Coordinates of C-alpha atoms and ligand atoms in Angstrom, one line a residue:
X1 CA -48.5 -102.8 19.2
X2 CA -50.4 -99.7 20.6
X3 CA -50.6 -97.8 17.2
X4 CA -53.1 -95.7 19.1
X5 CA -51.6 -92.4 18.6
X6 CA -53.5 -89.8 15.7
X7 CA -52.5 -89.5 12.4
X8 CA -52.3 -86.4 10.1
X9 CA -52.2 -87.8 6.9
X10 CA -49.6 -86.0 3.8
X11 CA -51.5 -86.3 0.4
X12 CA -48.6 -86.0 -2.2
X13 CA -49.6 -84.2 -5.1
X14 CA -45.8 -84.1 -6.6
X15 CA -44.3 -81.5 -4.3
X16 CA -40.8 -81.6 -3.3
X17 CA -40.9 -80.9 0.4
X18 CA -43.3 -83.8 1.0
X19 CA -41.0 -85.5 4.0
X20 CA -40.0 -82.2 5.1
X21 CA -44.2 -81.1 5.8
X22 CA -44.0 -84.5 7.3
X23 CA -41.1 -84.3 9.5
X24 CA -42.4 -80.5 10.6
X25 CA -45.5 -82.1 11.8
X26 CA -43.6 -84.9 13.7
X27 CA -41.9 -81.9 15.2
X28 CA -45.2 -80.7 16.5
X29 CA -45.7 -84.1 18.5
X30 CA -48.3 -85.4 15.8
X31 CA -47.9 -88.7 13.9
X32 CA -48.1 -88.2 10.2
X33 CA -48.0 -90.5 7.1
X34 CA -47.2 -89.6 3.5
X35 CA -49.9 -91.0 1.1
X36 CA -50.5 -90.9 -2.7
X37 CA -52.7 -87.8 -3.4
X38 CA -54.4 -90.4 -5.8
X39 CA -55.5 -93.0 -2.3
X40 CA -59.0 -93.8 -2.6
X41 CA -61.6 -92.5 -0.2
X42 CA -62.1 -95.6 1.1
X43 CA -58.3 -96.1 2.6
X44 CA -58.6 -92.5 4.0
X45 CA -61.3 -93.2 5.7
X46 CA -60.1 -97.0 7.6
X47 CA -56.9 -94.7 8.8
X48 CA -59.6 -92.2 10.1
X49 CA -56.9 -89.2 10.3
X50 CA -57.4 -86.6 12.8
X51 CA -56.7 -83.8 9.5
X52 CA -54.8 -83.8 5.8
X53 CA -52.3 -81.7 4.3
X54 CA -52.4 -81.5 0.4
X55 CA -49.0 -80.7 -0.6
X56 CA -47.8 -78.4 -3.5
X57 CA -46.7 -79.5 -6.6
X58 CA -45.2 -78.6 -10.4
X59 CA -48.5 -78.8 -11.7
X60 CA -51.4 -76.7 -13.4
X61 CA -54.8 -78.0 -12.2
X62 CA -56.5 -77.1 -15.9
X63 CA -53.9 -79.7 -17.4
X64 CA -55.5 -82.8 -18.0
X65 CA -52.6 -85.4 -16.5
X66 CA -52.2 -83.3 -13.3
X67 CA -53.1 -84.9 -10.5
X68 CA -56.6 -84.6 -9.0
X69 CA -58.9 -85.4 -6.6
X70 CA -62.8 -85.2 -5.6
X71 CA -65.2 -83.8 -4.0
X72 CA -65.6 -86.2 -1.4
X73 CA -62.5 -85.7 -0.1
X74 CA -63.3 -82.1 1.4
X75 CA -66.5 -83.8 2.7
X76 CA -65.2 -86.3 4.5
X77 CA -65.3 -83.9 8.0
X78 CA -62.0 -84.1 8.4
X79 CA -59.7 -80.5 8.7
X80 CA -57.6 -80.2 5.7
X81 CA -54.9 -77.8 5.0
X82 CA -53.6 -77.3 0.9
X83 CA -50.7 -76.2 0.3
X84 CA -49.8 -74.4 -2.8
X85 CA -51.0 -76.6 -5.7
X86 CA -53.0 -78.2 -2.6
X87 CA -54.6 -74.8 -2.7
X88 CA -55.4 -74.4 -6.2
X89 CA -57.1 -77.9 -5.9
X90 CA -59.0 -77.1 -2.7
X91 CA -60.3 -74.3 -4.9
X92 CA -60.7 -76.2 -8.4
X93 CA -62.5 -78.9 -6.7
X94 CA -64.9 -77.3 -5.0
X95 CA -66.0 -74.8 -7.9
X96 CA -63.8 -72.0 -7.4
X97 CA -61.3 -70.4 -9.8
X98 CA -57.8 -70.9 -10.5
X99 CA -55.5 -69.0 -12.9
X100 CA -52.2 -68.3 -14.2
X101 CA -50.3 -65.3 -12.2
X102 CA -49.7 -62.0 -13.6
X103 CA -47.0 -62.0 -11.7
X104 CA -45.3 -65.5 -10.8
X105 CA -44.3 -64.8 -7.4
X106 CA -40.5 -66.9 -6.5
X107 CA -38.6 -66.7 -2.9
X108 CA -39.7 -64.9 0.2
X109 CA -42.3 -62.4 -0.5
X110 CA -44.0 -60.2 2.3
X111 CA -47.2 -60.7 2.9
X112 CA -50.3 -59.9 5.7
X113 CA -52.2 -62.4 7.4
X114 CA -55.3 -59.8 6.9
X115 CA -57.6 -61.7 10.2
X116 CA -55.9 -62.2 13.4
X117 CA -59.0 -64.2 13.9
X118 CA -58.5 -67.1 11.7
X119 CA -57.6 -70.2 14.0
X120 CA -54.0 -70.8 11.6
X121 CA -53.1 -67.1 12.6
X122 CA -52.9 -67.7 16.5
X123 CA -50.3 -65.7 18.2
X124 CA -48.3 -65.0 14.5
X125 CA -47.0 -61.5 13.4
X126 CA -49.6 -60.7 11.1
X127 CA -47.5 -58.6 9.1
X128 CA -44.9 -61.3 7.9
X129 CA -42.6 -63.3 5.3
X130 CA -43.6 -66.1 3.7
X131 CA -42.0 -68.6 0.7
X132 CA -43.7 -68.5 -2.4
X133 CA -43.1 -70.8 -5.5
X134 CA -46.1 -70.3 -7.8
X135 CA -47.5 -69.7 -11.3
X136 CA -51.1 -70.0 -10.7
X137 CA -53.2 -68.6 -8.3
X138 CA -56.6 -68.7 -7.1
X139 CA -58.9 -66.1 -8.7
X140 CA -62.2 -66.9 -7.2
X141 CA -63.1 -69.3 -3.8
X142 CA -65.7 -71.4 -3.9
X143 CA -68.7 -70.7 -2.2
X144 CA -68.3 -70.7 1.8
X145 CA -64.3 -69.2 1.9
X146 CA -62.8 -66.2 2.7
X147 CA -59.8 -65.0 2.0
X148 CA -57.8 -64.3 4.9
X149 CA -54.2 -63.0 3.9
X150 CA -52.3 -60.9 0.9
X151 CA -49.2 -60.1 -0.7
X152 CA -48.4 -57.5 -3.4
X153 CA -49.5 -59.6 -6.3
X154 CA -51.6 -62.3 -4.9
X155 CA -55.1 -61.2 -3.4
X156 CA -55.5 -64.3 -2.1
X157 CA -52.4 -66.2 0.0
X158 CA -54.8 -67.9 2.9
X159 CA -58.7 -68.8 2.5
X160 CA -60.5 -70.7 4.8
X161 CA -64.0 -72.2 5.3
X162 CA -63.8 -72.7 9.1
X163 CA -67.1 -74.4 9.4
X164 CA -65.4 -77.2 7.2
X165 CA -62.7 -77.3 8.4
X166 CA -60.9 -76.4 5.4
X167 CA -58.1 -74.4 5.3
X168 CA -55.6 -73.4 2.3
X169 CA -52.3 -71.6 2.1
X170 CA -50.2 -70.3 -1.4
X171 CA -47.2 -70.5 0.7
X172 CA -44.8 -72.4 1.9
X173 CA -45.2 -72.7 6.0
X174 CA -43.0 -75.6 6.0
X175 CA -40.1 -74.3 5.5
X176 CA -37.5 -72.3 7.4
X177 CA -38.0 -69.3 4.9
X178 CA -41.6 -68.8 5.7
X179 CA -41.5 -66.6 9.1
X180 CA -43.5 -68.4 11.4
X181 CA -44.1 -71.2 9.1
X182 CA -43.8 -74.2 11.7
X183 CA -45.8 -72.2 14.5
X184 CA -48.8 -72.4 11.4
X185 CA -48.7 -75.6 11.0
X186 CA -48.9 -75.7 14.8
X187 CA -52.1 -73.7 14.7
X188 CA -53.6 -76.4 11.8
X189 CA -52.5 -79.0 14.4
X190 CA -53.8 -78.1 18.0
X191 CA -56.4 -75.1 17.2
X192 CA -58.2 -76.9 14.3
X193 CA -57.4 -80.8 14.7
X194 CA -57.4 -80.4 17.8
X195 CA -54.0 -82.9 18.2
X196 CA -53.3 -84.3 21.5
X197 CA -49.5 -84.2 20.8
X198 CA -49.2 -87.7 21.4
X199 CA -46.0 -88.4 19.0
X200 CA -43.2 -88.9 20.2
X201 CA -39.8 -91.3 19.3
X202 CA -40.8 -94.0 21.4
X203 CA -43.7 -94.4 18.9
X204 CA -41.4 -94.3 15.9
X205 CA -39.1 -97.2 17.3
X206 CA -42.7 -99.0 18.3
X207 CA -44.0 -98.6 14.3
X208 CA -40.1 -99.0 12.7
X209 CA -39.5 -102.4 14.9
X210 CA -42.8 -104.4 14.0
X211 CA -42.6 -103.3 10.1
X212 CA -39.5 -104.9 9.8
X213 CA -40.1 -107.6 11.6
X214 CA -43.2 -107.6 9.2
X215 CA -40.6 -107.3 6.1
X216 CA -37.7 -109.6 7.3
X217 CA -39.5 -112.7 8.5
X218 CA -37.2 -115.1 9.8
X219 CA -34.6 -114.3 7.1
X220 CA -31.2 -112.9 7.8
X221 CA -30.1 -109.4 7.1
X222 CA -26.8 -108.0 6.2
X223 CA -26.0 -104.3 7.5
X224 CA -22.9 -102.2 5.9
X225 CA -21.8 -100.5 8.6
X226 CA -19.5 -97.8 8.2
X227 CA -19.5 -96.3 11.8
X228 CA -21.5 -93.0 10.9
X229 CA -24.3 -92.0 12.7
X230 CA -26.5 -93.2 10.6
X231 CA -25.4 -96.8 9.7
X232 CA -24.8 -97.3 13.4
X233 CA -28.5 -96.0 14.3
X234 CA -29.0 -98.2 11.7
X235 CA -28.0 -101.0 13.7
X236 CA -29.1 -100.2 16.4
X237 CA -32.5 -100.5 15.5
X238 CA -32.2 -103.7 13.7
X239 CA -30.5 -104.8 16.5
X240 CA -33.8 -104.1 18.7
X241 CA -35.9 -105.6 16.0
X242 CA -33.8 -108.6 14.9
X243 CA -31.3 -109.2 17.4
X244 CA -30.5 -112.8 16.1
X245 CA -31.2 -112.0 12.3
X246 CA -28.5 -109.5 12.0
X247 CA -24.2 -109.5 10.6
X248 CA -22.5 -105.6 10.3
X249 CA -20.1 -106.0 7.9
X250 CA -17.5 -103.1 8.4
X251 CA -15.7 -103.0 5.2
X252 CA -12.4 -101.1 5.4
X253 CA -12.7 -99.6 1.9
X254 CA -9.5 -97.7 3.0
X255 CA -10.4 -94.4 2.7
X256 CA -11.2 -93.6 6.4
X257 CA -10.1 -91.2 8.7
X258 CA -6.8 -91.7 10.9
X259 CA -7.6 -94.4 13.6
X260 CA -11.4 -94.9 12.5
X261 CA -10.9 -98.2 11.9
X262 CA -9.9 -99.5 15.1
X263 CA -12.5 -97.1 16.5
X264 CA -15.2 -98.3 15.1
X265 CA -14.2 -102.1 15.8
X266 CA -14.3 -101.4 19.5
X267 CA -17.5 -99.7 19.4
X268 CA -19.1 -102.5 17.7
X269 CA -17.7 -105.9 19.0
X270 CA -19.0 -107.3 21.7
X271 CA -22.4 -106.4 20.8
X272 CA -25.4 -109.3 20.7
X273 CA -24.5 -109.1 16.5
X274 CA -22.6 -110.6 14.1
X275 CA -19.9 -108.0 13.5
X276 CA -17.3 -108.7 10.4
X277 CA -14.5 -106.2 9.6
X278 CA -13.0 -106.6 6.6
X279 CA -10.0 -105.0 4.6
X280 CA -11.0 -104.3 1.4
X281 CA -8.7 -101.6 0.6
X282 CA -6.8 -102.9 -2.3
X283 CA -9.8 -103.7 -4.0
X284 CA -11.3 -100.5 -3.5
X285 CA -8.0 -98.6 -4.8
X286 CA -6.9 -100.6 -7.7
X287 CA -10.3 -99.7 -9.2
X288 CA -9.8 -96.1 -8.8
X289 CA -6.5 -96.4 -10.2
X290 CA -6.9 -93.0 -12.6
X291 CA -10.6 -92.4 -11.5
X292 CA -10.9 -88.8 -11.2
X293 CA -14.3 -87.7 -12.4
X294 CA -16.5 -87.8 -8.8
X295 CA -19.7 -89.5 -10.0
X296 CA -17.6 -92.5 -11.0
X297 CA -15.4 -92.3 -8.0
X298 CA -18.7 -92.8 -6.3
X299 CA -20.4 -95.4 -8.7
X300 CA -17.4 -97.4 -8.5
X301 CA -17.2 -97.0 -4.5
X302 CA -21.0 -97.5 -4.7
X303 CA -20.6 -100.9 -6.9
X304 CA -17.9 -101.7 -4.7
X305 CA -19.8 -102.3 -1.1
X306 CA -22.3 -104.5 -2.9
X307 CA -20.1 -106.6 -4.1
X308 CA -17.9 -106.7 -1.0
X309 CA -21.3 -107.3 1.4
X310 CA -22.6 -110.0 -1.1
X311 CA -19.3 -111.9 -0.8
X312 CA -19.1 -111.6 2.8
X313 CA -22.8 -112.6 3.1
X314 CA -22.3 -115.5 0.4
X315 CA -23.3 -117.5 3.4
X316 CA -26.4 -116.0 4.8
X317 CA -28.1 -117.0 1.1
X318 CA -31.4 -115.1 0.4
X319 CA -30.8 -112.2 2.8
X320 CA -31.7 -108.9 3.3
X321 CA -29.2 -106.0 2.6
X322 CA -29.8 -103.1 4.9
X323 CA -28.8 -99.6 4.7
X324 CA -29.1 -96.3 6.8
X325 CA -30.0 -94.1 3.9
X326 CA -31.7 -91.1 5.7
X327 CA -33.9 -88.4 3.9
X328 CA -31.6 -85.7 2.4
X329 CA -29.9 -89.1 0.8
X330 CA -32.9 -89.9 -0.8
X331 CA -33.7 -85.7 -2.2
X332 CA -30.2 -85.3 -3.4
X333 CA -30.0 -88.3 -5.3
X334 CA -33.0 -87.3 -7.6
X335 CA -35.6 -89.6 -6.4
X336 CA -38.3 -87.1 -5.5
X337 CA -37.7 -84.4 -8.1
X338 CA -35.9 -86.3 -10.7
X339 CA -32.4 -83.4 -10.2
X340 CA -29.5 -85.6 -9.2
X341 CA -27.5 -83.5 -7.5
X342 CA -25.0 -86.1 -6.7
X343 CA -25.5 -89.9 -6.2
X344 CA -25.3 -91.2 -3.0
X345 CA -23.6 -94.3 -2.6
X346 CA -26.4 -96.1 -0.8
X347 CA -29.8 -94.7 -2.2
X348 CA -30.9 -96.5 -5.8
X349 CA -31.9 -99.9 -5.0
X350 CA -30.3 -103.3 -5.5
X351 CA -28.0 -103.8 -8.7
X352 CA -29.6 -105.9 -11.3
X353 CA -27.8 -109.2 -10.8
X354 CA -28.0 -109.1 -7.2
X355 CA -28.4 -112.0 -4.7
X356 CA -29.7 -110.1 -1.9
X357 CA -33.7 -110.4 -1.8
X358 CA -34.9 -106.9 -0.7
X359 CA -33.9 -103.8 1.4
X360 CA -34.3 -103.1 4.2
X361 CA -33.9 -98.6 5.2
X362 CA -35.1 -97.9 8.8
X363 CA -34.0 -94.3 8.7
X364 CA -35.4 -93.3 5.1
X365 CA -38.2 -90.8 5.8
X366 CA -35.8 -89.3 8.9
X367 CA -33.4 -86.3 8.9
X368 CA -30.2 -86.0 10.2
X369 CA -31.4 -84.3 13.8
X370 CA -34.3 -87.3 13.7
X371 CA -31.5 -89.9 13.4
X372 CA -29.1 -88.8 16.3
X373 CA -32.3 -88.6 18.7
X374 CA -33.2 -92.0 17.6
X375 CA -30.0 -93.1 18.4
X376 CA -30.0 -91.2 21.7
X377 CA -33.3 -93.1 22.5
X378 CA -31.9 -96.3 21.5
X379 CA -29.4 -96.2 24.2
X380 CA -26.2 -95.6 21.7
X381 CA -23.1 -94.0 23.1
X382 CA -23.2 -89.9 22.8
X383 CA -19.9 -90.1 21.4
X384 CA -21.1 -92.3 18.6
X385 CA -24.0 -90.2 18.4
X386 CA -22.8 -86.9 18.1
X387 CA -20.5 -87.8 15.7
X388 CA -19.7 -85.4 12.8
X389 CA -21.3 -87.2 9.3
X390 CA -18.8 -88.6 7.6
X391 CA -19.9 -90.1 3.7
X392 CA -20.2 -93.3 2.8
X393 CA -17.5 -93.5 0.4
X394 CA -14.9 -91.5 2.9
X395 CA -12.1 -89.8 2.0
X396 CA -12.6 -90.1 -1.6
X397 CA -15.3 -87.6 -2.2
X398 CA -12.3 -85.6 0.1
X399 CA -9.3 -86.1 -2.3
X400 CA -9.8 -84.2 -5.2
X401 CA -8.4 -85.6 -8.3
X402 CA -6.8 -88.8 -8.6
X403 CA -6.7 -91.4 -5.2
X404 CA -3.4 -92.6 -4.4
X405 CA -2.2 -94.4 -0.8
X406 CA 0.1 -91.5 -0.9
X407 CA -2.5 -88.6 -1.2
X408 CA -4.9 -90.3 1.4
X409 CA -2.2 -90.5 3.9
X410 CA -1.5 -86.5 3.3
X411 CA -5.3 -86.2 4.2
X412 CA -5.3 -88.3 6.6
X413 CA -2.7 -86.5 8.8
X414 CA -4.1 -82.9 7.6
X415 CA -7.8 -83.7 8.6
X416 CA -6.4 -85.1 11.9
X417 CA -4.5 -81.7 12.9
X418 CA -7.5 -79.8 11.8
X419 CA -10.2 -81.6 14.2
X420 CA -7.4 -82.1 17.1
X421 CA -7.1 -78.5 17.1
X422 CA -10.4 -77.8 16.9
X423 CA -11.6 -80.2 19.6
X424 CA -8.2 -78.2 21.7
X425 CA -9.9 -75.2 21.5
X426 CA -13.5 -76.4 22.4
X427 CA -14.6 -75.3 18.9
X428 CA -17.6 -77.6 17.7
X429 CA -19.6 -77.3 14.3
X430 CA -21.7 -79.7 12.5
X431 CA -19.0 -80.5 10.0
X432 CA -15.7 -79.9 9.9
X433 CA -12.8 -82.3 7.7
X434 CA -10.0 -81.0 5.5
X435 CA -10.0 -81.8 1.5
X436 CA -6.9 -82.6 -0.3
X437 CA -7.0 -80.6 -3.5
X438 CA -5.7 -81.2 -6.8
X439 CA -3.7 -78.2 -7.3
X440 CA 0.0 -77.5 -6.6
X441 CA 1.2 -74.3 -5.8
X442 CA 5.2 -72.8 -5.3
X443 CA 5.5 -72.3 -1.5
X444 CA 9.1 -71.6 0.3
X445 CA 11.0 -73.6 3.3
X446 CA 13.9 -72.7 4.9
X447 CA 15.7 -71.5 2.2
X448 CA 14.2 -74.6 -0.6
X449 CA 11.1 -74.0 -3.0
X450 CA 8.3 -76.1 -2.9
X451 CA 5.6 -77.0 -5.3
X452 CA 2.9 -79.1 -3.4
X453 CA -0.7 -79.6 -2.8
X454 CA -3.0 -76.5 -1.8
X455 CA -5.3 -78.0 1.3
X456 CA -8.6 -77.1 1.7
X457 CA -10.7 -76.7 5.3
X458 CA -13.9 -76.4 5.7
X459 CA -16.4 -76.0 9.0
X460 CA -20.1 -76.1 9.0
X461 CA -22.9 -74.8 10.9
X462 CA -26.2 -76.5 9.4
X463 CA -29.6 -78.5 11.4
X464 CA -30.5 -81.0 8.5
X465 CA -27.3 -80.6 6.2
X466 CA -29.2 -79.6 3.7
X467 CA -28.4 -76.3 3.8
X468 CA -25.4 -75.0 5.9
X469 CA -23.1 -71.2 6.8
X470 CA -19.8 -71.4 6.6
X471 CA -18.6 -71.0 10.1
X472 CA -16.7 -68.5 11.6
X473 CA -13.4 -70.0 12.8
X474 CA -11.1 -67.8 14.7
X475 CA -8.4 -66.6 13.0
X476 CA -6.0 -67.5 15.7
X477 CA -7.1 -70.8 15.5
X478 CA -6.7 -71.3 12.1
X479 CA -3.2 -69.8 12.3
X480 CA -2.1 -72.9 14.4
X481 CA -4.0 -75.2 11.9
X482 CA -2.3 -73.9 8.7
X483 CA 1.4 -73.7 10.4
X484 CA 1.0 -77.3 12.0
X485 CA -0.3 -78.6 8.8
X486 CA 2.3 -77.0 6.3
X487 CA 5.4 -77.9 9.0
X488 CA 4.0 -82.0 10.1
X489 CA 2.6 -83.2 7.1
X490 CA 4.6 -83.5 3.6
X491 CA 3.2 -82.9 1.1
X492 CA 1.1 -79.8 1.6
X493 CA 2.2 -76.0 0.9
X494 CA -0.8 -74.3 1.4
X495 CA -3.8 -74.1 3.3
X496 CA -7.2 -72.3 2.5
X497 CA -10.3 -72.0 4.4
X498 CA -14.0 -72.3 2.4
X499 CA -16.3 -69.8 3.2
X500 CA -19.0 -70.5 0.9
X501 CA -22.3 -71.5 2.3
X502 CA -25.2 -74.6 0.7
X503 CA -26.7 -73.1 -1.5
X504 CA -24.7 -72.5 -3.9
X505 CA -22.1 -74.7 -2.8
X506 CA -22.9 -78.3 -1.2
X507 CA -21.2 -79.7 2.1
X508 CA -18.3 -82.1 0.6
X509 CA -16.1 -80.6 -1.9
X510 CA -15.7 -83.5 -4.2
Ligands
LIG1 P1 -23.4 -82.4 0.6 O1 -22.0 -82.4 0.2 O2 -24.3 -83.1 -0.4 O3 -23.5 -83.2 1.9 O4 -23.8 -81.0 0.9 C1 -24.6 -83.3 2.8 C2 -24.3 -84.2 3.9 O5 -24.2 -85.6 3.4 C3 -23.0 -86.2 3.6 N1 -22.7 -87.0 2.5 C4 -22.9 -88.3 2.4 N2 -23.4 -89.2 3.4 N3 -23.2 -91.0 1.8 C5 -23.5 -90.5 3.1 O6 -23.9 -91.3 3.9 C6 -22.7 -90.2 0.9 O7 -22.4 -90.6 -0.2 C7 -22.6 -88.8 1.2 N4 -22.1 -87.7 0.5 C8 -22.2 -86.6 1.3 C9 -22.0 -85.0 3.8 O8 -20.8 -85.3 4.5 C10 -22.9 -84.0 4.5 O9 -23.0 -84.2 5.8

């Protein structure tokens, strides 16, 4: 393998946007790696990085079990940029001063990058707006800094000791809240480790292929494929890796959109793998006979497709399981920051009592964007790629309430209008499906009342889906949606449109 490329290494002290400094440095053409902030000297030194970013994190570097590190590190030679609690312990470390905040500063703050001449500063408004999420501050720099930007209440946001290398922000520059953010992290990149931009997807197929070779062996491995973008990037790669190791099993849980089925059986047969549909609707439905409550729709769904794979793979004993959990999978089910904002079907690890032997996630440390360019690189057919997300346990988190035949069907033919007619008009958003709700409302029809279901529609304009804007449907367009809807499908006597962005609200309705 060439492996040549340079490495900027992520020490995670606990901060939640770990993947997402990692990904914004991928972005800037550089290879990074997320390491414990706790990795010894030693290791740091065999990967010889080209610079290190200490990330933020919940902690106060006066309590004893925060995390910490020493000395050497910042003598090592090698640039280093901390960010937030990376700060604080850039500072602590080297004999400066931290303490707590008179004023804890939350959310975008103004603030002045005070010397155009500092090499993070290149080219950047020096009056700007920057995320800040912080209790502590540093008071004093150690010996050799200067401070080099402000806001209201914190004297010092930036320091640097260029002749080190060492560089420090109280901010947030990766993310999309901090003006200018990525176009810092830039400036850490090319202006003080001097990158070569030498990153690029090619290497992360390269690196992604030979580890799991490297994990699989010669054993088989089991993919659920459920004809998203991300379980069939998913394949795709495996495919590369393992082209004689690998089964999709498509299981038809029943809750997929109108035609998908079929669909996704013709993009997938015919392939060099092993490709196994199988109907597994019944099964799927009689256990969510009376399930209303989401997070057991989706544990049962979730329990399901294990059970389904492992019966399917009874005769590939001792095999992998593989799964195309991607990033924002991985954040919202609690497994960075311990929050569970809902849990994914596919992100937890293996049921206890389990005969699969390991898993196997390609796509884990990628975002959505990441994910379709992988797939684009991989040779996959745009259509495929470019494909809307649709979840893992379908049309369920889409039905709200109970889960009949009856009410998927009303969905079904609902959520079909609603994209036909949006594809018609050459509207296209990053999402876009109707949700059945669980409300009925009177309506009138000819000259007959009605009591039926109220419709939801939603539309989404979003980059990584994990935060999105309502979009901005015309009017006239939805006029043809809600009449079609209300006159073809029974069932239905009103329709709404959601025009409520993530935050506060998520993507799915559920
Ligand atoms: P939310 O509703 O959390 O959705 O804002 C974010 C994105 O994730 C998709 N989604 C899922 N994808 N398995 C998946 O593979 C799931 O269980 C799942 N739940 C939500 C959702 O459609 C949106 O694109």
């Amino acid at each position: 393998m060439k492996n040549a490329n340079q490495t900027v290494v992520v020490l995670d002290f606990g901060g939640q946007y770990k993947e997402l400094i990692a990904r914004r440095v991928r972005e800037c053409g550089v290879h990074s790696q997320i390491l414990a902030g706790s990795t010894p000297i030693e290791r740091l030194k065999e990967i010889a990085p080209i610079g290190m970013i200490l990330t933020g994190g919940p902690h106060s570097v006066y309590d004893a079990s925060s995390p910490h590190t020493v000395r050497e590190l910042f003598e090592l030679g090698i640039p280093i940029l901390g960010i937030c609690y990376g700060m604080q312990l850039m500072a602590y470390t080297l004999g400066g001063e931290v303490k707590a905040c008179g004023v804890s500063e939350y959310g975008t703050i103004d603030a002045v990058y005070d010397d155009p001449s500092c090499a993070l500063f290149k080219d950047l408004e020096l009056n700007t707006v920057t995320l800040m999420s912080h209790t502590d501050y540093v008071a004093r720099m150690p010996q050799g800094f200067r401070a080099v930007a402000h806001t209201a209440d914190c004297p010092i946001a930036a320091m640097c000791d260029e002749q080190k290398g060492l560089y420090a922000v109280q901010f947030h520059p990766e993310v999309e809240r901090t003006r200018e953010g990525t176009k810092l992290l830039h400036n850490f990149l090319y202006e003080v480790c001097k990158a070569k931009g030498d990153y690029n997807i090619d290497d992360f197929i390269e690196r992604e292929v030979a580890r799991i070779r490297e994990q699989v062996g010669d054993k088989q491995v089991v993919l659920g494929l459920s004809g998203g973008v991300d379980s069939s990037v998913c394949a795709a790669i495996l495919e590369k890796a393992i082209p004689n190791q690998l089964t999709c099993i498509f299981v038809d849980h029943g809750m997929m959109r109108k035609n998908e089925g079929d669909e996704i059986e013709q993009a997938f047969s015919g392939k060099s793998l092993n490709f196994v549909r199988v109907d597994a609707s019944e099964r799927f439905l009689s256990k969510l006979q009376g399930v209303t409550e989401p997070e057991r729709k989706r544990k049962i769904i979730g329990e399901e497709f294990v059970r389904v794979f492992e019966q399917e793979s009874a005769k590939f004993e001792g095999s992998f399981l593989a799964q195309g959990t991607i990033y924002p999978d991985v954040v919202e089910s609690g497994l960075t920051t311990g929050a569970v904002i809902k849990s994914h079907h596919n992100v937890g690890g293996l049921p206890k009592d389990t005969k699969f032997i390991g898993i196997v996630e390609p796509l884990r440390s990628l975002f959505k964007d990441e994910v379709r360019a992988l797939g684009r690189k991989l040779g996959l057919d745009e259509k495929l790629v470019s494909r809307q997300p649709f979840p893992g346990p379908g049309l369920a988190v889409r039905c709200i309430g109970e889960i009949t035949r009856e009410r998927l069907d009303i969905l079904r033919e609902a959520d079909w209008i609603y994209r036909c007619e949006l594809e018609k008009a050459g509207l296209h958003y990053d999402q876009y499906f109707a949700v059945l709700t669980d409300m009925r409302t009177v309506g009138v029809m000819g000259d007959g009342r009605t009591y039926n279901y109220v419709l939801g529609l939603r539309a989404v304009i979003t980059s990584d889906f994990m935060t999105c804007e309502y979009a901005h449907i015309p009017y006239s367009v939805l006029d043809v949606v809600s009449s079609r809807i209300v006159n073809e499908v029974k069932g239905v006597s009103r329709v709404v449109y959601d025009v409520t962005g993530k935050p506060p609200a998520t993507i799915e309705w559920e």
